[in-house]
Amino acid sequence: MKSSRSGTTGGNRVEVALHIRSIVAVRDSKSLHTSAVLIPRAAWSSFLTSMKNRTL
């Protein structure tokens, strides 16, 4: 999934892969030579909850 703010003309892009069972992979799609950051799914869920609740 790409950031909804990525647009089609370039700019900052973040891709999140959710299809791996216990890991979420996050990467900058403009940086083709760097690896994704692998985050445990529970930590990702906690991060999203904090963002939604504005407690981060």
Coordinates of C-alpha atoms in Angstrom, one line a residue:
M1 CA 0.0 0.0 0.0
K2 CA 1.3 3.5 -0.8
S3 CA 0.8 6.6 1.1
S4 CA -2.4 8.3 0.1
R5 CA -0.4 11.5 -0.2
S6 CA 2.1 10.1 -2.7
G7 CA 0.2 11.3 -5.8
T8 CA 1.3 10.3 -9.3
T9 CA 3.9 13.0 -9.9
G10 CA 6.7 11.9 -7.5
G11 CA 7.3 13.3 -4.1
N12 CA 7.7 11.4 -0.9
R13 CA 6.4 7.8 -1.0
V14 CA 6.1 5.2 1.6
E15 CA 5.1 1.6 0.9
V16 CA 3.8 -0.8 3.5
A17 CA 3.6 -4.5 2.8
L18 CA 1.0 -6.2 5.0
H19 CA 0.9 -9.6 3.4
I20 CA 3.6 -11.2 5.6
R21 CA 2.0 -13.0 8.6
S22 CA 3.8 -11.6 11.6
I23 CA 5.8 -8.7 10.0
V24 CA 5.0 -5.4 8.4
A25 CA 7.6 -4.2 5.9
V26 CA 7.9 -0.4 5.4
R27 CA 10.1 1.2 2.8
D28 CA 10.8 4.5 0.9
S29 CA 9.8 3.7 -2.7
K30 CA 12.2 6.4 -4.0
S31 CA 15.2 4.8 -2.4
L32 CA 15.5 1.6 -4.5
H33 CA 18.8 0.5 -3.1
T34 CA 17.8 0.4 0.6
S35 CA 16.1 -2.4 2.5
A36 CA 12.6 -2.3 4.0
V37 CA 12.3 -1.8 7.7
L38 CA 10.7 -5.0 9.2
I39 CA 8.4 -4.3 12.1
P40 CA 6.6 -6.9 14.2
R41 CA 2.9 -6.7 13.4
A42 CA 1.9 -6.0 17.1
A43 CA 4.3 -3.0 17.2
W44 CA 2.8 -1.7 13.9
S45 CA -0.7 -2.1 15.3
S46 CA 0.3 -0.2 18.4
F47 CA 1.9 2.6 16.3
L48 CA -1.3 3.0 14.2
T49 CA -3.4 3.1 17.3
S50 CA -1.2 5.8 18.8
M51 CA -1.4 7.8 15.6
K52 CA -5.2 7.5 15.5
N53 CA -5.5 8.5 19.1
R54 CA -2.9 11.3 18.7
T55 CA -0.9 10.0 21.6
L56 CA 2.4 9.6 19.8

